[in-house]
Structures are given as structure tokens and as C-alpha cells.
Coordinates of N, CA and C in Angstrom, one line a residue:
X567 N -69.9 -19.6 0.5 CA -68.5 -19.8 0.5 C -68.2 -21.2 1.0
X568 N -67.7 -22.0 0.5 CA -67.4 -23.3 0.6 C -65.7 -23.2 1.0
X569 N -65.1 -24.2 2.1 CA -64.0 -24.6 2.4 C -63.4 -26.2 2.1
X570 N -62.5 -26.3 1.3 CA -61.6 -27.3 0.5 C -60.9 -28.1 1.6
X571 N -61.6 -29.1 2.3 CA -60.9 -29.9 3.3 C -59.8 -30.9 2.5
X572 N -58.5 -31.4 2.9 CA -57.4 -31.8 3.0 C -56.9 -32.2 3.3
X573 N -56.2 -33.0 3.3 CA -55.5 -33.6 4.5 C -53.7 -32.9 4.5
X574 N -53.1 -32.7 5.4 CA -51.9 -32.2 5.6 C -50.6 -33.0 4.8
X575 N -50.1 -32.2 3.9 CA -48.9 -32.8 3.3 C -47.5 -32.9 4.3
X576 N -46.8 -33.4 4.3 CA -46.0 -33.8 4.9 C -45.0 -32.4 5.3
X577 N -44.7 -31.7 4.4 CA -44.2 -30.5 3.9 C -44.7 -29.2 4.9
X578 N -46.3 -29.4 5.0 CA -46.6 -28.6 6.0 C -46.5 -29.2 7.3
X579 N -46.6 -30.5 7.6 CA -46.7 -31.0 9.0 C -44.8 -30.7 9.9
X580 N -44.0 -30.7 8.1 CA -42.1 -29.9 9.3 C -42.5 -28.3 9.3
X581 N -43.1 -27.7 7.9 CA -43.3 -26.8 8.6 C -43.7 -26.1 10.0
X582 N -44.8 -26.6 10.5 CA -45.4 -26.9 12.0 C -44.8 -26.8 13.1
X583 N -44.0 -28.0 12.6 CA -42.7 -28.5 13.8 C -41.8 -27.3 13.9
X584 N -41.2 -26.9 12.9 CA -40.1 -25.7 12.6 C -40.4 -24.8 13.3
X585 N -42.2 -24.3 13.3 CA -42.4 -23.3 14.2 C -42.4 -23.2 15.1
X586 N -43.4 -24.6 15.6 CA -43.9 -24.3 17.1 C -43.4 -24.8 18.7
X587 N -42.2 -25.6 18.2 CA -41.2 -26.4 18.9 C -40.4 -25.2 19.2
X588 N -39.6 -24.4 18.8 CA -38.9 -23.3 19.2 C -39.9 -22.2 20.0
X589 N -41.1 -22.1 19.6 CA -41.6 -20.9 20.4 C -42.4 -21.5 21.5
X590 N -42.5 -22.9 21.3 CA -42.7 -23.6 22.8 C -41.7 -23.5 23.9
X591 N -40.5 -23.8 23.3 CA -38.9 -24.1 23.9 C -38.9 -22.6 24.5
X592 N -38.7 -21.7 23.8 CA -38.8 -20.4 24.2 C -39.4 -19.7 25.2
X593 N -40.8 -20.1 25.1 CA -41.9 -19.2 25.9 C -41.2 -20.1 27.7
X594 N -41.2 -21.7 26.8 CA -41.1 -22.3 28.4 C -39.8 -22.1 29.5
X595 N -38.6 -21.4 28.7 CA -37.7 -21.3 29.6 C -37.6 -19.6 29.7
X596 N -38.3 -18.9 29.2 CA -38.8 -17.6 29.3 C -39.3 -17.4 30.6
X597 N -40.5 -17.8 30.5 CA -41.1 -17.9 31.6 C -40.5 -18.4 33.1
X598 N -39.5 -19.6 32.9 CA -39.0 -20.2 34.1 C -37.7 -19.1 34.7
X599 N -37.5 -18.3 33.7 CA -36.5 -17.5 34.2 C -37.4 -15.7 34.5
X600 N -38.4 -15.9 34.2 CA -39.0 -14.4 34.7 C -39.6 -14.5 36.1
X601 N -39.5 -15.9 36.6 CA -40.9 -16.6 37.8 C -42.0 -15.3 37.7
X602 N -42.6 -15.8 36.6 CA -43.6 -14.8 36.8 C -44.6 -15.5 37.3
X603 N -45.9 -15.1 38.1 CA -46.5 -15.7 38.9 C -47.5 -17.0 38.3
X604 N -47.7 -16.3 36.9 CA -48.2 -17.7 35.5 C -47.7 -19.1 35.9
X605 N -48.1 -20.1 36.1 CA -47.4 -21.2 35.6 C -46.6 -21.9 34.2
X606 N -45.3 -22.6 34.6 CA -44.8 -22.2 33.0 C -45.1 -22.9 31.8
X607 N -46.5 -23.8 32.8 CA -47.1 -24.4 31.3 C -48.3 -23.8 30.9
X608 N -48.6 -22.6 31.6 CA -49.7 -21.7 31.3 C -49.2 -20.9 30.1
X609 N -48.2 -20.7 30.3 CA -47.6 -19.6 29.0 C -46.9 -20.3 28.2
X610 N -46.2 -21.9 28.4 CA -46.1 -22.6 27.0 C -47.4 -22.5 26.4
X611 N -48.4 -22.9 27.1 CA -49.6 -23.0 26.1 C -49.9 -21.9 25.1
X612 N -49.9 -20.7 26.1 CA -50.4 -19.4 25.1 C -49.6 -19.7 24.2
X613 N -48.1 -19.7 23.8 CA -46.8 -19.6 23.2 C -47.7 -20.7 22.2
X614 N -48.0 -22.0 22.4 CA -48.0 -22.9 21.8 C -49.3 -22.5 20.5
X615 N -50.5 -21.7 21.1 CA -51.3 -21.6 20.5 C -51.0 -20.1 19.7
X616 N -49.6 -19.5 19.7 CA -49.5 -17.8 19.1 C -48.9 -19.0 17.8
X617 N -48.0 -20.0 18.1 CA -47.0 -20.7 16.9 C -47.9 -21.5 16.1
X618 N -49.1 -21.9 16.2 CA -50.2 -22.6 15.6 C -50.8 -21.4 14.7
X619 N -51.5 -20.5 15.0 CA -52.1 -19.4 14.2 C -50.8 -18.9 13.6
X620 N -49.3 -18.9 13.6 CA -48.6 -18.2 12.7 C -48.1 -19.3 11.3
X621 N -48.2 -20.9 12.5 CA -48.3 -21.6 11.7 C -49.4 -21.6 10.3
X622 N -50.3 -21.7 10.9 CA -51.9 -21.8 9.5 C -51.8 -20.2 8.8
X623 N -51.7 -19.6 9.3 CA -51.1 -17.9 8.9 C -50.1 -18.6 7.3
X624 N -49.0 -19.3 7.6 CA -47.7 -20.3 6.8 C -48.1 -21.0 5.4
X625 N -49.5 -22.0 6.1 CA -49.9 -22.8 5.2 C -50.8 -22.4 4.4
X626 N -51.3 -21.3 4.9 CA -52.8 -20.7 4.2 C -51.9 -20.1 3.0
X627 N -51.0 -19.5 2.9 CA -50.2 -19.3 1.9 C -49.7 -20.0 0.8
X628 N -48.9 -21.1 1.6 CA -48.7 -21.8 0.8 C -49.6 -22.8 0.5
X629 N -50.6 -23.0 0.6 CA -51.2 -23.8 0.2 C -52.8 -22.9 -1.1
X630 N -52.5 -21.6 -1.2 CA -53.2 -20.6 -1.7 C -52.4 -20.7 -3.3
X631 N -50.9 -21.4 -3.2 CA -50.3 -20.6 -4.1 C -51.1 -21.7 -5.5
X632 N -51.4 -21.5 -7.0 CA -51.8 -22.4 -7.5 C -50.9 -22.3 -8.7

């Protein structure tokens, strides 16, 4: 099984942004309003890395379609 390296079209890189910017923004004032004992850049992070895999989850699609 061979994987098709590429470089990122533009199209996917606002996709990206569309996603992961909001569930960064999210998670981070989420967190600052639960004081949960986390730090609130501990749970941006997780947040940051759930919007990356839903991201590639996005592109793998659309970049599947032929």
C-alpha cells in the first residue's frame, strides 16, 4: 500500500482554519469558565488536536473525491 504525498491546496489549509480556530476558542474559554483543575492550555491542546483529526477526517474526503 503506497501513500500519495502532496502538498496542501489552499482550499484545504481555510478549511483547517474554519475548524480548528473555533474549537480552540471554545475549548479555551470552556475550560476558563469550568476552573477545572487542567490548565487551560492543557485542554486547548487536547481541543486543538480533536479539530486536527476532524480536520484530516475533512480532507481525506475531499481530497478521495476523483
Amino acid at each position: 500500500m503506497t501513500t500519495e504525498r502532496r502538498r496542501m491546496t489552499g482550499r484545504e489549509i481555510v478549511i483547517g482554519l474554519v475548524v480548528l480556530i473555533p474549537v480552540f476558542v471554545i475549548a479555551y474559554l470552556g475550560a476558563g469558565a469550568l476552573n477545572l483543575p487542567i490548565p487551560q492550555w492543557g485542554i486547548s491542546a487536547i481541543a486543538a488536536l480533536v479539530g486536527i483529526l476532524i480536520w484530516f477526517a475533512i480532507i481525506g474526503r475531499l481530497g478521495g473525491k476523483k
